[in-house]
Short mmCIF file of C-alpha atoms in Angstrom, two decimals:
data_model
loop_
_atom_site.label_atom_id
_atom_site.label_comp_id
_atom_site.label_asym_id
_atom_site.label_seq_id
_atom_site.Cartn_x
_atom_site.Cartn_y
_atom_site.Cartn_z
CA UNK W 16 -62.55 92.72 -16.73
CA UNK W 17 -63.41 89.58 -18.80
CA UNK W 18 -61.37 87.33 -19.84
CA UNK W 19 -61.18 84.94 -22.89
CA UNK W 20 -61.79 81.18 -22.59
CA UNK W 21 -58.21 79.84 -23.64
CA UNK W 22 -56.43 82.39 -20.99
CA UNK W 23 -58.38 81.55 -18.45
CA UNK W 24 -56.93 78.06 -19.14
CA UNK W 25 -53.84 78.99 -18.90
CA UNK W 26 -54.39 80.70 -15.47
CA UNK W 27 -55.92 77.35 -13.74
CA UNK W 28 -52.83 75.33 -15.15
CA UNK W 29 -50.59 77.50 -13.95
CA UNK W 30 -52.47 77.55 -10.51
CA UNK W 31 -52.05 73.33 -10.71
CA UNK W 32 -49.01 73.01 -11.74
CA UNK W 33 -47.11 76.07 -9.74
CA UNK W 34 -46.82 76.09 -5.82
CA UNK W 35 -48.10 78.80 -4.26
CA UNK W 36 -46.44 80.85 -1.42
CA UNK W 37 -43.79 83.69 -3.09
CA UNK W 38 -45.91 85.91 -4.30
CA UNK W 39 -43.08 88.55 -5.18
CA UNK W 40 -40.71 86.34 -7.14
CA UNK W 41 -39.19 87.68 -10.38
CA UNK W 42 -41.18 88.11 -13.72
CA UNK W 43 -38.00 86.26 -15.12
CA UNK W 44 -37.89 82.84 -11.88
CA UNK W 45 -38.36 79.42 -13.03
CA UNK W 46 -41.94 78.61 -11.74
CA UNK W 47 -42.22 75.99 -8.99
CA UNK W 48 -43.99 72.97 -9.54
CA UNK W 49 -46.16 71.06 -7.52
CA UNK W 50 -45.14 67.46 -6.49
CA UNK W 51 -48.55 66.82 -5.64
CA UNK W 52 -49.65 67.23 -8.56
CA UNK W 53 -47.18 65.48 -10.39
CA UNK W 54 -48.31 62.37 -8.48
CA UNK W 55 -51.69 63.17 -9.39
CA UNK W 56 -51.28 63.03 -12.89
CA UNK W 57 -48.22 59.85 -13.18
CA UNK W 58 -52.10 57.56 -13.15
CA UNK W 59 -52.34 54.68 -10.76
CA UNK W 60 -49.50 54.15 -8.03
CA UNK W 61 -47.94 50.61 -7.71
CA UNK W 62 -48.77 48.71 -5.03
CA UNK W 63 -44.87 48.17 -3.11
CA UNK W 64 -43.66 44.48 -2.94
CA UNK W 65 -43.79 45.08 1.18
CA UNK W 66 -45.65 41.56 1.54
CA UNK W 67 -43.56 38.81 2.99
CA UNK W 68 -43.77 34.98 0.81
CA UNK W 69 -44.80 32.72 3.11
CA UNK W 70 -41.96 29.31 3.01
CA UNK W 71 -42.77 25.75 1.21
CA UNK W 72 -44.81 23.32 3.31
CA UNK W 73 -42.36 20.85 2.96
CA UNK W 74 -39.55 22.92 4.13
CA UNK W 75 -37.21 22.71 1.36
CA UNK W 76 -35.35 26.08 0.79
CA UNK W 77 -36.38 28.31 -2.17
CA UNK W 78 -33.69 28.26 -5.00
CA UNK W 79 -33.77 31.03 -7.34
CA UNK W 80 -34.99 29.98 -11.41
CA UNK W 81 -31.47 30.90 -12.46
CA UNK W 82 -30.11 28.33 -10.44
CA UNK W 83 -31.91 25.33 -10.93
CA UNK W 84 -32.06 25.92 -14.66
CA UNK W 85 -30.44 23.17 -16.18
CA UNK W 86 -27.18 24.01 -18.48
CA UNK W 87 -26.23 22.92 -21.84
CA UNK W 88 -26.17 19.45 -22.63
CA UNK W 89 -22.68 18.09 -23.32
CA UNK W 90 -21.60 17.82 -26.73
CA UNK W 91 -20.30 14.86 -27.47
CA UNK W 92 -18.46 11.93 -25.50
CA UNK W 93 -15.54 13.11 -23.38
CA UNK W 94 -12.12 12.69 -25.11
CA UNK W 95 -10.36 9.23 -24.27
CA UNK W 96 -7.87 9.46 -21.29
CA UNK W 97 -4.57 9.03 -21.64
CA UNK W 98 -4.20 7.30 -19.32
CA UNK W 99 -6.50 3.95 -19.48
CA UNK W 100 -4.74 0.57 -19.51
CA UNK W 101 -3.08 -0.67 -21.83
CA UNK W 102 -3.40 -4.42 -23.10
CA UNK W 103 -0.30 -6.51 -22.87
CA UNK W 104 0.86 -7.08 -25.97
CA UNK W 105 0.25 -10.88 -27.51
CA UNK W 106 2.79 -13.29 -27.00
CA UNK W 107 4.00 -11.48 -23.71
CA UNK W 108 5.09 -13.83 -20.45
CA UNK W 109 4.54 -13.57 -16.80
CA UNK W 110 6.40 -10.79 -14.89
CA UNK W 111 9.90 -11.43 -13.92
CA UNK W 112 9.42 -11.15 -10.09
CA UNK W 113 5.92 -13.76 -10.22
CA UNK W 114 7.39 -16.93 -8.70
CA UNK W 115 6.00 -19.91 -11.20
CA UNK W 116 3.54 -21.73 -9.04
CA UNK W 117 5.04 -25.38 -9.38
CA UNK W 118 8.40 -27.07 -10.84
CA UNK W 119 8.75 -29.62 -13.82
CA UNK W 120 8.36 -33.03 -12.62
CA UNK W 121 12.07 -34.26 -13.19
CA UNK W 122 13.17 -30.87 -11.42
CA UNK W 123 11.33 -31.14 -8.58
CA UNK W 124 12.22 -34.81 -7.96
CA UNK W 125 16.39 -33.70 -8.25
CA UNK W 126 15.63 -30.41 -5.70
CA UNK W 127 13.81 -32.78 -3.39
CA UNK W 128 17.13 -35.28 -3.54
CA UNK W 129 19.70 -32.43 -4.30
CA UNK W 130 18.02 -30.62 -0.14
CA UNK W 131 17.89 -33.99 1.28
CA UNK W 132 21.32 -36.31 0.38
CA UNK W 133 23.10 -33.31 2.20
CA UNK W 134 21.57 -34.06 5.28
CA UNK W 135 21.24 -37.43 5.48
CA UNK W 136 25.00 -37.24 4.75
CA UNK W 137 25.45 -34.40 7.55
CA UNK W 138 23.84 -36.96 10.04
CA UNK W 139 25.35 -39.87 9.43
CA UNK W 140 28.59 -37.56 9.86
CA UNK W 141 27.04 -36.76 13.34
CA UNK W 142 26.51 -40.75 14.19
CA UNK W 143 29.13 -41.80 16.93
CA UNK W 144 29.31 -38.24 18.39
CA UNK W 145 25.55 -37.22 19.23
CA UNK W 146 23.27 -38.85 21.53
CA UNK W 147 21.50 -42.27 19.50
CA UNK W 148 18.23 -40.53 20.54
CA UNK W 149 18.94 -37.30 19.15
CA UNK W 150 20.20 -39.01 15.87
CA UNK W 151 17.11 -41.24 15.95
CA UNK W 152 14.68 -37.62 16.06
CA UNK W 153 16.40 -36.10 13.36
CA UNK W 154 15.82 -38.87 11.46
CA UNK W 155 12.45 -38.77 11.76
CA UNK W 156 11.87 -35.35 11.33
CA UNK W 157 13.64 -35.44 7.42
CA UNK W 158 11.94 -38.71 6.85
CA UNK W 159 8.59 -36.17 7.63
CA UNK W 160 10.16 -33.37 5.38
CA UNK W 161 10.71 -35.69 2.92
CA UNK W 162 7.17 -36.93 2.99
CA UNK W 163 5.35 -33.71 2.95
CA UNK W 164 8.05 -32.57 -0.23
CA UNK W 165 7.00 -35.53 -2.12
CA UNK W 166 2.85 -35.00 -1.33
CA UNK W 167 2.86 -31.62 -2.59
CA UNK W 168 2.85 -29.90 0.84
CA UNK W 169 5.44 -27.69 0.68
CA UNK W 170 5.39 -24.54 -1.09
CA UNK W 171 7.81 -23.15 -3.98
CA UNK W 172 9.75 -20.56 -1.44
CA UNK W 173 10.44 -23.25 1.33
CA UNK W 174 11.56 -25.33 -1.57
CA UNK W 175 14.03 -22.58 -2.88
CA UNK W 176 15.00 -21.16 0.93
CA UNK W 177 15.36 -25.45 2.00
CA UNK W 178 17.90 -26.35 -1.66
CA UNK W 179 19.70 -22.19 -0.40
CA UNK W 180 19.86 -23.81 3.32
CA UNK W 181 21.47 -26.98 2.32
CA UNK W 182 23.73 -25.12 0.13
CA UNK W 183 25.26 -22.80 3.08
CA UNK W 184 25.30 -25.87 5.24
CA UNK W 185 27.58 -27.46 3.12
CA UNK W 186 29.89 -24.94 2.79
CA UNK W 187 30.40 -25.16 6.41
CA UNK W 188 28.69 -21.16 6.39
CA UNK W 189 26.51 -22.41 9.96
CA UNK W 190 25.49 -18.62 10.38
CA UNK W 191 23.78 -17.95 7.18
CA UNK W 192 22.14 -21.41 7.32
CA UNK W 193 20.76 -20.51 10.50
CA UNK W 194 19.27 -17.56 9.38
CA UNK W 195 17.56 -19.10 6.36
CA UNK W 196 15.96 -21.19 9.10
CA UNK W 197 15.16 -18.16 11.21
CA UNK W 198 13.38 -16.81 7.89
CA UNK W 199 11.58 -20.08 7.25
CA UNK W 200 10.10 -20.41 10.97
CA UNK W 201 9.15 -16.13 10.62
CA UNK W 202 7.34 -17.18 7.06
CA UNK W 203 5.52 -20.34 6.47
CA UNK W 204 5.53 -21.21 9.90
CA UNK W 205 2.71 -23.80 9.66
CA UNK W 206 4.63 -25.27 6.88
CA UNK W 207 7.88 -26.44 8.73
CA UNK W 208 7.31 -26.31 11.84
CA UNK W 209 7.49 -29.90 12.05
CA UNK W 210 10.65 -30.92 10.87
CA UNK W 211 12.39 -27.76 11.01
CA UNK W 212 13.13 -28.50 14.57
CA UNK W 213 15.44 -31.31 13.32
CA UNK W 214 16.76 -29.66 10.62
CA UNK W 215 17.94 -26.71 13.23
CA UNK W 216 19.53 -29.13 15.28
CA UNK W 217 21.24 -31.19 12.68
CA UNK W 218 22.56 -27.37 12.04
CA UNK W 219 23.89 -27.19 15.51
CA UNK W 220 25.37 -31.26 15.99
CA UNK W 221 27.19 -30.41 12.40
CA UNK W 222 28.68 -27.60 13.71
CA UNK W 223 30.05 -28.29 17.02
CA UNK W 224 31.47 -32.03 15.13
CA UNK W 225 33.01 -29.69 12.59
CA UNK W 226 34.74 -27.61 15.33
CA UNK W 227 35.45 -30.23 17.16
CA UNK W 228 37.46 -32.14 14.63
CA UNK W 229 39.42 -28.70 13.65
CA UNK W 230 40.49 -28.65 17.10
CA UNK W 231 41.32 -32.17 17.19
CA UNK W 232 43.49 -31.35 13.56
CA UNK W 233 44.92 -28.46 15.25
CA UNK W 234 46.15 -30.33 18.19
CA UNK W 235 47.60 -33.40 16.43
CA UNK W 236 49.17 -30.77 14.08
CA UNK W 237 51.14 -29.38 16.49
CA UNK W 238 51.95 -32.60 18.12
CA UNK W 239 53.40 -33.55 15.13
CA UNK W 240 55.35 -30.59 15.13
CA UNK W 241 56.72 -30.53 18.22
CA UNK W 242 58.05 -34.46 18.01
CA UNK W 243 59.80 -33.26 14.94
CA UNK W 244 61.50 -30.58 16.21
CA UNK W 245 62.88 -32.52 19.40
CA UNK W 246 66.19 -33.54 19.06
CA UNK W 247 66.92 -37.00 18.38
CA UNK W 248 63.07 -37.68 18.18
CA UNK W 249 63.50 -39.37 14.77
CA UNK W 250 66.54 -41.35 15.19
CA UNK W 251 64.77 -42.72 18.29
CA UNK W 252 62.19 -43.63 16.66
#
């Protein structure tokens, strides 16, 4: 039996492309192809990416393109922050709580006599009931206060806490002007430190005359009071 050109074709296809092995399938079964022969005829295979990169000689790490890629420029200057500082406006003065750094010249001669006439007064009260020698270091330690207030040595709080000092001293308040002189040794310390000592003692001779002069009151008040109330006391006399 001979057969034509084109059907014998057809018959050597079918031989590539079906698999052979059930001979007594079905006139009606789906054929069954050959995988090899699909990867026959797909052309060249790829060569797999199974080959390791070796790392950078200088041993940074490798970063992907995506990530070093730079982004978008920005567009524009950034908006102006709310919250920069603002200027003062013209005209304006000093804070309220900035001391001023010196006084007028007339006002700082009146402080300097309105802080020391007290005390000069207060010891001359204390002559003829303190010691001569304690008087006589006293003395000298407002004659140095004195001094250093009138060569620009003293600074504008010991000048305010000195005139506040005087002030409670005065007013016969020896607690609170003990305490400003507590504060004053605590805070500029290597400002009075020499003359504070006899300004803390002229503190303590003032008190104990003032006591000691209410209790002398005291006593010759009741003195008083009992001679008048004897009987006879005033016709005697």
């Amino acid at each position: 039996m001979t057969r034509c050109p084109a059907g014998q074709a057809e018959v050597e296809m079918a031989e590539l492309y079906v698999k052979p092995g059930n001979k007594e399938r079905g006139w009606n079964d789906p054929p069954q192809f050959s995988y090899g022969l699909q990867t026959q005829a797909g052309g060249p295979r790829r060569s797999l990416l199974t080959k390791r990169v070796a790392a950078p000689q200088d041993g940074s790490p490798r970063v992907p393109a995506s990530e070093t890629s730079p982004g978008p420029p920005p567009m524009g200057p950034p908006p102006p922050s709310s919250k920069a500082p603002r200027s003062p406006p013209v005209g304006s003065g000093p804070a309220s709580g900035v001391e001023p750094t010196s006084f007028p010249v007339e006002s700082e001669a009146r402080l300097m006599e309105d802080v020391l006439r007290p005390l000069e007064q207060a010891l001359e009260d204390c002559r003829g009931h303190t010691r001569k020698q304690v008087c006589d270091d006293i003395s000298r330690r407002l004659a140095l206060l004195q001094e250093q207030w009138a060569g620009g040595k003293l600074s504008i709080p010991v000048k305010k806490r000195m005139a506040l000092l005087v002030q409670e001293l005065s007013s016969h308040r020896w607690d609170a002007a003990d305490d400003i002189h507590r504060s004053l040794m605590v805070d500029h310390v290597t400002e009075v430190s020499q003359w504070m000592v006899g300004v803390k003692r002229l503190i303590a001779e003032k008190r104990s005359l003032f006591s000691e002069e209410a209790a002398n009151e005291e006593k010759s008040a009741a003195t008083a009071e009992k001679n008048h109330t004897i009987p006879g006391f005033q016709q005697a006399s």
